[in-house]
Amino acid sequence: MDGDVLFIDTVYNPEPGDFCKLNKYCPKGRYLLGQWHHCRDIFHVHLSNSDLFFFCHEKGKCNSIIEFMKKFESKLNLKEPSNFGPTQRKGILWIKPSKWWMRSSMRRSFLTILLRASFKYSISKDNFYESIFAEKYFSKTRYATEKFLLGYTKYTGKKRGWYKQFFQLHPSQKLIDVLLVKPTSD
């Protein structure tokens, strides 16, 4: 499935940065999409039991988004990385997320921000870190984001999303060191 073009039907006209879960698989190899969400905080909750979702982007950005995400996942040495590919709609790609992302609400929240950060990535410039920190939720939570990038991906707190925990509450570095720890196994 990785890289294959999936054929989709959607009654909505999504904007870049919108997310959508699969509604159902239809005969003749088409995927019927449900409601699109622009609010990533709402969507990451819906994402919890999904093994396939869709992401709207600017036309021509599919390959750079996929490259960016693969680069990120390789830095974390995921045993089973996500799969990505285009749809017949030039501004929508499909994502079969790694089970690693699905294990925690905080990771799913981080994933939705990361996908939006990928808009700034250019394969030719290889501006990976610049793209990450061009996204305001990462630039304003730099210490927590850098810890996550270094493999401190287990969240020990009670909040459900990156925005709420690290952007709104502005925790100290000491508290972030308690909230983000290295997982014992993944």
XYZ file of C-alpha atoms in Angstrom:
186
model
C 0.000 0.000 0.000
C 2.887 2.429 0.711
C 2.967 4.977 -2.085
C -0.048 3.611 -3.971
C -2.581 6.118 -5.237
C -5.855 5.748 -3.330
C -9.094 6.884 -4.915
C -11.313 8.925 -2.628
C -14.740 10.516 -2.639
C -15.530 13.456 -0.403
C -18.475 15.827 -0.453
C -16.422 18.504 1.288
C -13.850 20.906 -0.113
C -11.017 20.800 2.451
C -8.375 23.481 2.961
C -4.640 22.821 3.417
C -4.051 21.666 6.982
C -7.413 19.858 7.298
C -7.626 16.250 8.508
C -10.187 13.532 7.798
C -10.848 9.970 8.896
C -12.004 7.265 6.569
C -15.780 6.892 6.657
C -15.874 3.592 4.787
C -14.313 1.588 2.005
C -16.616 1.317 -0.988
C -16.815 -1.197 -3.796
C -14.688 -0.539 -6.864
C -11.664 0.435 -4.760
C -12.807 3.847 -3.558
C -12.618 5.332 -0.083
C -15.512 7.433 1.173
C -14.254 10.185 3.468
C -16.115 11.667 6.392
C -16.063 15.162 7.822
C -12.892 17.229 7.499
C -11.485 18.904 10.625
C -9.366 22.020 10.659
C -8.980 21.996 14.442
C -6.180 19.538 15.139
C -7.077 19.366 18.847
C -10.485 17.970 17.942
C -9.116 15.685 15.249
C -6.338 14.043 17.280
C -9.024 12.682 19.632
C -10.897 11.141 16.660
C -7.632 9.704 15.408
C -7.232 7.341 18.375
C -8.740 4.263 16.718
C -7.905 5.051 13.112
C -5.517 3.088 10.952
C -5.986 5.352 7.924
C -6.578 9.075 7.656
C -6.238 11.845 5.101
C -4.460 15.199 5.128
C -5.102 18.159 2.845
C -2.084 20.119 1.607
C -1.125 22.583 -1.088
C -0.842 21.004 -4.521
C 2.688 19.892 -5.300
C 3.673 19.337 -1.643
C 2.865 15.621 -1.323
C 6.414 14.327 -1.881
C 8.034 16.858 0.442
C 5.500 16.094 3.203
C 6.150 12.367 2.860
C 9.935 12.896 2.850
C 9.704 15.147 5.923
C 7.629 12.609 7.847
C 9.893 9.707 6.899
C 12.901 11.745 8.005
C 11.254 12.460 11.355
C 10.274 8.840 11.952
C 13.759 7.606 11.021
C 15.262 9.975 13.633
C 13.091 8.233 16.234
C 14.031 4.777 14.875
C 10.423 3.614 14.714
C 10.275 -0.162 14.281
C 7.143 0.071 12.165
C 7.032 3.465 10.432
C 3.931 5.049 8.983
C 2.949 4.598 5.346
C 2.061 7.541 3.134
C 0.845 8.085 -0.379
C -1.112 10.283 -2.739
C -4.757 10.202 -3.686
C -6.146 11.076 -7.089
C -6.841 14.530 -5.601
C -3.563 16.435 -5.963
C -3.990 18.246 -2.635
C -4.847 15.247 -0.429
C -2.566 12.486 0.796
C -3.344 9.379 2.807
C -1.543 8.313 5.960
C -1.506 4.911 7.589
C 0.036 5.945 10.918
C 2.485 3.809 12.810
C 1.001 2.148 15.878
C 3.653 4.122 17.769
C 1.744 7.369 17.114
C -1.555 5.798 18.153
C -0.394 4.677 21.606
C -0.798 8.097 23.196
C -2.970 11.149 22.825
C 0.092 13.382 23.224
C 1.851 11.653 20.334
C -1.230 11.983 18.121
C -1.413 15.662 18.971
C 2.287 16.074 18.147
C 1.709 14.248 14.846
C -0.984 16.686 13.738
C 1.294 19.659 14.459
C 4.176 17.911 12.715
C 2.112 17.395 9.579
C 1.381 21.111 9.434
C 5.059 21.894 10.037
C 5.865 19.776 6.978
C 4.339 22.476 4.742
C 7.547 24.494 5.129
C 9.849 21.596 4.216
C 11.725 21.639 0.928
C 13.525 18.492 -0.216
C 16.114 20.542 -2.133
C 16.840 22.824 0.854
C 16.624 19.971 3.392
C 15.375 22.510 5.944
C 14.073 19.898 8.370
C 14.658 21.683 11.685
C 13.753 25.088 10.279
C 10.424 23.622 9.159
C 9.707 22.200 12.578
C 10.414 25.430 14.402
C 8.601 27.565 11.831
C 5.409 26.043 13.268
C 4.306 28.254 16.181
C 3.258 25.396 18.463
C 6.800 24.037 18.209
C 8.661 27.354 18.253
C 6.790 28.459 21.391
C 7.430 25.061 23.037
C 11.020 24.697 21.856
C 12.424 22.926 24.925
C 9.641 20.313 24.966
C 9.858 19.870 21.184
C 13.629 19.354 21.301
C 13.223 16.786 24.088
C 10.651 14.936 21.984
C 13.041 14.986 19.012
C 15.734 13.488 21.256
C 13.507 10.511 22.059
C 11.774 11.692 25.237
C 8.433 10.653 23.813
C 6.638 9.129 26.782
C 4.259 11.656 28.308
C 3.547 11.240 32.028
C 1.020 14.053 32.528
C -2.767 14.195 32.359
C -3.485 16.762 29.635
C -4.519 15.375 26.263
C -2.755 17.593 23.766
C 0.545 19.298 23.024
C -1.123 22.699 22.746
C -2.822 22.478 26.147
C 0.138 21.085 28.048
C 3.101 22.869 26.545
C 1.744 25.954 24.741
C -1.048 27.182 27.018
C 0.412 26.231 30.399
C 4.060 27.249 29.739
C 5.565 24.623 32.064
C 9.089 25.116 33.415
C 11.981 23.101 31.985
C 12.063 21.162 35.244
C 8.409 20.175 34.847
C 8.934 19.314 31.164
C 11.742 16.969 32.253
C 9.171 15.167 34.429
C 6.412 15.199 31.784
C 8.511 13.916 28.849
C 10.673 10.884 29.596
C 12.402 8.179 27.590
C 10.111 5.186 27.073
C 11.358 1.893 28.483
C 10.057 0.079 25.408
C 7.978 0.945 22.379
